[in-house]
CSV table of C-alpha atoms (C1' of nucleotides) in Angstrom, one decimal:
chain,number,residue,atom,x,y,z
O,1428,UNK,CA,89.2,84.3,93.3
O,1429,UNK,CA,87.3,81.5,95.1
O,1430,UNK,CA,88.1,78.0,92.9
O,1431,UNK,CA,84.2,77.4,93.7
O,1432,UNK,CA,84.1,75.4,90.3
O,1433,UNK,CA,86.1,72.6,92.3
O,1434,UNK,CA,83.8,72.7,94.7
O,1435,UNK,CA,80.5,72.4,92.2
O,1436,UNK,CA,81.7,71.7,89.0
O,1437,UNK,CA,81.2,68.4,88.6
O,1438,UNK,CA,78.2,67.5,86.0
O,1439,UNK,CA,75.9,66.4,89.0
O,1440,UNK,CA,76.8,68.6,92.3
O,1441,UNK,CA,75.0,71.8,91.4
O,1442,UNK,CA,71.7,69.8,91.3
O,1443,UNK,CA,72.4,67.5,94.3
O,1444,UNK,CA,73.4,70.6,96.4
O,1445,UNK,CA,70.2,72.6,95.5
O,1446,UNK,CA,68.3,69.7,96.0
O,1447,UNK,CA,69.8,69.2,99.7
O,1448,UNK,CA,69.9,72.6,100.3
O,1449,UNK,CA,66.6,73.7,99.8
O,1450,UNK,CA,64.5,70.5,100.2
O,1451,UNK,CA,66.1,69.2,103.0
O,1452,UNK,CA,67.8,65.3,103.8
O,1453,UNK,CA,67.4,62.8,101.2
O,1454,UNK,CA,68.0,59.2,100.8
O,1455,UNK,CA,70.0,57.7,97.9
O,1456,UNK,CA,67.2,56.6,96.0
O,1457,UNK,CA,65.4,59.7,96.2
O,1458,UNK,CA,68.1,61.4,95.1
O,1459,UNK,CA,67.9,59.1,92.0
O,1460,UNK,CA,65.0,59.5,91.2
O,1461,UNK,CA,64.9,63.4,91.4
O,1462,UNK,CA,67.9,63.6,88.9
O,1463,UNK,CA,67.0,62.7,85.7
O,1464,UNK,CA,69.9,60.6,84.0
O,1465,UNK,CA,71.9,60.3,86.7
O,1466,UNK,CA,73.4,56.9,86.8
O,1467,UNK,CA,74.1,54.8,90.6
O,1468,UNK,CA,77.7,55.0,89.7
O,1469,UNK,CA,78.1,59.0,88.9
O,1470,UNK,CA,75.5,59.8,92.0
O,1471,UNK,CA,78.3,57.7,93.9
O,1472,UNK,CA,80.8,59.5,93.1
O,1473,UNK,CA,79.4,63.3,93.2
O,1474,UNK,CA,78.4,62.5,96.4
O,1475,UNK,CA,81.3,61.4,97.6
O,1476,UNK,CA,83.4,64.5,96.4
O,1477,UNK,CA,80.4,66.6,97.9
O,1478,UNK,CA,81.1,64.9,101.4
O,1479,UNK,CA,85.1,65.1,100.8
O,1480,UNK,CA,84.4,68.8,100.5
O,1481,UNK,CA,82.5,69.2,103.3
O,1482,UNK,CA,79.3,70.0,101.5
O,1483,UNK,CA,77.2,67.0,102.1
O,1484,UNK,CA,76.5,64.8,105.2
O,1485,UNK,CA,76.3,61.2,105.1
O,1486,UNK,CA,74.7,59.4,107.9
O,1487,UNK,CA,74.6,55.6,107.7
O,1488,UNK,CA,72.0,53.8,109.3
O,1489,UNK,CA,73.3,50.4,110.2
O,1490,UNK,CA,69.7,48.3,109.4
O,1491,UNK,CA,68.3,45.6,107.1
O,1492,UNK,CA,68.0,46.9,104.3
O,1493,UNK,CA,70.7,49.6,104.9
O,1494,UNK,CA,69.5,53.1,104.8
O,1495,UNK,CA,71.5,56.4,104.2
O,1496,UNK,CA,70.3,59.3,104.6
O,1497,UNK,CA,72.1,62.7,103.0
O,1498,UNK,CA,72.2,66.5,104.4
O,1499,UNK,CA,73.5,69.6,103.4
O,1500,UNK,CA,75.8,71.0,106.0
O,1501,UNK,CA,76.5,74.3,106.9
O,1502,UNK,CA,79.0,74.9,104.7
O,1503,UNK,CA,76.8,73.7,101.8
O,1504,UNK,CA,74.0,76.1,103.6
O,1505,UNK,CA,76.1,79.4,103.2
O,1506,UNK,CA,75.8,78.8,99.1
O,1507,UNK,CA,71.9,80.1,99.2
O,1508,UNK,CA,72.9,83.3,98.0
O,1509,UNK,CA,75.1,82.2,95.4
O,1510,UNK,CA,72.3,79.7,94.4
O,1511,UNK,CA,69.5,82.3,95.0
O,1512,UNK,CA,71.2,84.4,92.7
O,1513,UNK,CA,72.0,81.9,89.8
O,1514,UNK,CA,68.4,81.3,90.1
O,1515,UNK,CA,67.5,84.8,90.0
O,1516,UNK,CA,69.9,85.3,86.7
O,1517,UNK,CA,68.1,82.2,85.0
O,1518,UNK,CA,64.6,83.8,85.4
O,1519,UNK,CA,65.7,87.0,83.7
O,1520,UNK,CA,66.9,84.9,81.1
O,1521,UNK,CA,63.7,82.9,80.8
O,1522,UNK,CA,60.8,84.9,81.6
O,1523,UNK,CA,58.1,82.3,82.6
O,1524,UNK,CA,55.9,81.5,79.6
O,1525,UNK,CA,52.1,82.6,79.4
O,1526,UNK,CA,50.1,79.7,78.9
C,37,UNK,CA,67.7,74.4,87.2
C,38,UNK,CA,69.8,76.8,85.5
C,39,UNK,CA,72.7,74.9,83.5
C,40,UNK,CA,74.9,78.0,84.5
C,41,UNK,CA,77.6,75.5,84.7
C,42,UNK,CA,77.5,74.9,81.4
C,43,UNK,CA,78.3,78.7,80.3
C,44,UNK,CA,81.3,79.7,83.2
C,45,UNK,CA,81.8,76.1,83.4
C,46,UNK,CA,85.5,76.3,81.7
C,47,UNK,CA,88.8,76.5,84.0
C,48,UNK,CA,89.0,80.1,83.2
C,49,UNK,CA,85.8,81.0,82.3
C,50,UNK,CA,84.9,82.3,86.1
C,51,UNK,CA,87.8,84.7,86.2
C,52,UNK,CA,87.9,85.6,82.6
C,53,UNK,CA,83.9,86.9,83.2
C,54,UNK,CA,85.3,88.4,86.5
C,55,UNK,CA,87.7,90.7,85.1
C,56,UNK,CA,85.7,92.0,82.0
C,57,UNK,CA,82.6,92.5,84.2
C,58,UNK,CA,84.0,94.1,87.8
C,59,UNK,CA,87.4,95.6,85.5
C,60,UNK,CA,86.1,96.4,82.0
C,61,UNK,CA,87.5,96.1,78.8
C,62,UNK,CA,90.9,94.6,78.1
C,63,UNK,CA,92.4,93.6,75.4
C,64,UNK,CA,94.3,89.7,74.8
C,65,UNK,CA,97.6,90.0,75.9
C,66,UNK,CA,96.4,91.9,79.0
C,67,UNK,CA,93.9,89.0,79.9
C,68,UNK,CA,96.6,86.9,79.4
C,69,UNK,CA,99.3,88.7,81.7
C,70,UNK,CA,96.4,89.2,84.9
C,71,UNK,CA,95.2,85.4,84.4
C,72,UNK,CA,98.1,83.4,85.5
C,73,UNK,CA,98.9,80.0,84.0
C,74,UNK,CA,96.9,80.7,81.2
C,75,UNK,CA,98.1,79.9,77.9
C,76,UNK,CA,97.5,81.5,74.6
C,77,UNK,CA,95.4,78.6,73.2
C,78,UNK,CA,93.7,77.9,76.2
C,79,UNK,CA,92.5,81.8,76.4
C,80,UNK,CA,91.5,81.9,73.2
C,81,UNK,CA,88.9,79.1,73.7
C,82,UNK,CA,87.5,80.0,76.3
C,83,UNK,CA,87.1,83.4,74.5
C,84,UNK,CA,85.2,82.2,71.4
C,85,UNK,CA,83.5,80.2,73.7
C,86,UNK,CA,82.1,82.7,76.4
C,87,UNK,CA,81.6,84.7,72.9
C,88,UNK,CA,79.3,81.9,71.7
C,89,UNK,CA,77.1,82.2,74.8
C,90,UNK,CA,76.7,85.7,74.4
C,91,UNK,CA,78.9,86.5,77.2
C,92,UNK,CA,81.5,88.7,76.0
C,93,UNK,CA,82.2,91.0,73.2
C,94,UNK,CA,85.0,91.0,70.7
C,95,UNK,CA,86.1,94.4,68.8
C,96,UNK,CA,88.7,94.0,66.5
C,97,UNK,CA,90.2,96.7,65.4
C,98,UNK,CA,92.1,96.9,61.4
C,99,UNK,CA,95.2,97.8,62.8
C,100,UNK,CA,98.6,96.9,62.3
C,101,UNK,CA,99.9,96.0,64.7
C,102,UNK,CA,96.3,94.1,65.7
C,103,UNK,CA,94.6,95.3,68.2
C,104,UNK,CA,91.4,93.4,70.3
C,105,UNK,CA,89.2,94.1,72.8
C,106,UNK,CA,87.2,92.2,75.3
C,107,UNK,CA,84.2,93.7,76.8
C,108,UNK,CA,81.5,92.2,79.0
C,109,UNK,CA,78.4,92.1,78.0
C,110,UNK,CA,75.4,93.2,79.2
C,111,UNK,CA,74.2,89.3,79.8
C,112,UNK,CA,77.0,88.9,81.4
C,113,UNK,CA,76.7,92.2,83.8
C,114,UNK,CA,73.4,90.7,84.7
C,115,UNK,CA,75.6,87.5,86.4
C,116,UNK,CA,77.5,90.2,88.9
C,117,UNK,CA,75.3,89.1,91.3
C,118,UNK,CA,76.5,85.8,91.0
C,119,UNK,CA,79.9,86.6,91.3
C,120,UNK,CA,79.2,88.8,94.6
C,121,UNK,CA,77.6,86.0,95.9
C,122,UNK,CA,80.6,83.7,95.4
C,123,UNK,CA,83.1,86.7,96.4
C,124,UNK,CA,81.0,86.7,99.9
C,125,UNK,CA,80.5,83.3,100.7
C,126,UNK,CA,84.4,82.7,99.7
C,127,UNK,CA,85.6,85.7,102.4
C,128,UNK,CA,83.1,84.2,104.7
C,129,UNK,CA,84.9,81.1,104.4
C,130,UNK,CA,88.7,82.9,104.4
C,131,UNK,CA,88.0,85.0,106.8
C,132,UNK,CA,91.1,88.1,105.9
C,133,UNK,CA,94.2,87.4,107.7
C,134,UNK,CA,95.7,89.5,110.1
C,135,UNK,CA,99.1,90.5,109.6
N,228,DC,C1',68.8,49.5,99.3
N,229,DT,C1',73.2,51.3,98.7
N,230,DG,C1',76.8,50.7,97.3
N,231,DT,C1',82.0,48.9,95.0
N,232,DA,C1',85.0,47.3,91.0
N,233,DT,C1',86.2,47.4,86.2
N,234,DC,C1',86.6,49.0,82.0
N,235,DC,C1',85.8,52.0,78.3
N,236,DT,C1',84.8,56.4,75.8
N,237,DT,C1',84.8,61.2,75.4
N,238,DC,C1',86.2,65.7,76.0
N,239,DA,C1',88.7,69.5,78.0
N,240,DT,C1',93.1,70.9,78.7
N,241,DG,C1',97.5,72.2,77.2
N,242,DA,C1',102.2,72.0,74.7
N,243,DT,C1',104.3,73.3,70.6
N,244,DA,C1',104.9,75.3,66.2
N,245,DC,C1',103.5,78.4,62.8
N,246,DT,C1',101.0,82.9,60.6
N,247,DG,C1',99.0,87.6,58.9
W,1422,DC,C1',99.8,91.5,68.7
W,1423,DA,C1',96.6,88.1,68.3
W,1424,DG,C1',95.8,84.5,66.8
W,1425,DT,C1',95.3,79.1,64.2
W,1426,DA,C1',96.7,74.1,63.6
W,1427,DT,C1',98.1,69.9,65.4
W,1428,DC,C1',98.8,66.6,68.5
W,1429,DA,C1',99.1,64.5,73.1
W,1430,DT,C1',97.3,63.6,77.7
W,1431,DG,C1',94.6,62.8,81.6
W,1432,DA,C1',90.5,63.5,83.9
W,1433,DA,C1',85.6,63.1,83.9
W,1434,DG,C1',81.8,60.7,82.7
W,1435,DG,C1',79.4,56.5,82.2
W,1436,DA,C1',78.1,51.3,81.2
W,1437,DT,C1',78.0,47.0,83.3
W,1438,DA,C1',78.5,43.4,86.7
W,1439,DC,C1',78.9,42.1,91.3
W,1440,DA,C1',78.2,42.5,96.7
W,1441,DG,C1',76.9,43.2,101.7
DNA sequence: CTGTATCCTTCATGATACTG
DNA sequence: CAGTATCATGAAGGATACAG
């Protein structure tokens, strides 16, 4: 019943949220970096929706050069379990390989 | 890591899953009366498409009239924890009204 | 460094009509 | 009953240039 594909469905958000959620405040360019093919524009824009849905804090720091730091909130917080889960699914699916 | 959006990633992928996993089998037309706003085509892709990813199960039965049934599989069983999870964190977030 | 503004392409969605 | 075929549309994604 929960429309939680709005809430994560974009191509990027499910990454940006674990990423937040479990690894704590990053800045924009970090966040960059750790998403592979992510482009400024569509990292814009995730995050934006992310914040719009109360998922994602965004704290400005008003210096030169600017700095802005991003948080998961509480909200974004209370979707361990789901993500603990799809991770949990995902290693069934791939049982780690033997090297 | 898991590109889980990928596979329920379709407007009616989540509840389609939903229904065959927590309800068991149905058959089209009665997919198509529980899922509201659904329409034939649309059902139909996501079908062949949750089929594709090894999702859901489709018996068809040499009948006249036609008769086809929808059953969860059992990789798609393995995602009910998923599905609790959402189901949880939604009623968390809706908390049940009182009449 | 962290954006915004355009513009363009692709793809999912869905309306409609037809079929065994 | 359970589809397929076709076509239209808009939203999502993304490339590029510019800005405070």
């Amino acid at each position: 019943m929960p429309d939680i594909a709005k809430l994560i469905g974009g191509k990027w958000k499910l990454i940006i949220l674990q990423i937040l959620v479990f690894r704590g405040m990053k800045r924009f360019n970090e966040l960059r970096r750790m998403i592979d093919g992510v482009t400024q524009t569509m990292l814009t824009k995730q995050l934006r929706a992310l914040e719009a849905d109360g998922l994602v804090e965004r704290k400005i720091y008003p210096e030169v050069p600017p700095r802005v730091e991003y948080t998961a909130t509480k909200r974004a917080h209370e979707l361990q379990e789901m993500f603990m889960a799809m991770h949990d699914w995902w290693v069934k699916e791939n049982p780690p390989q033997k090297k």
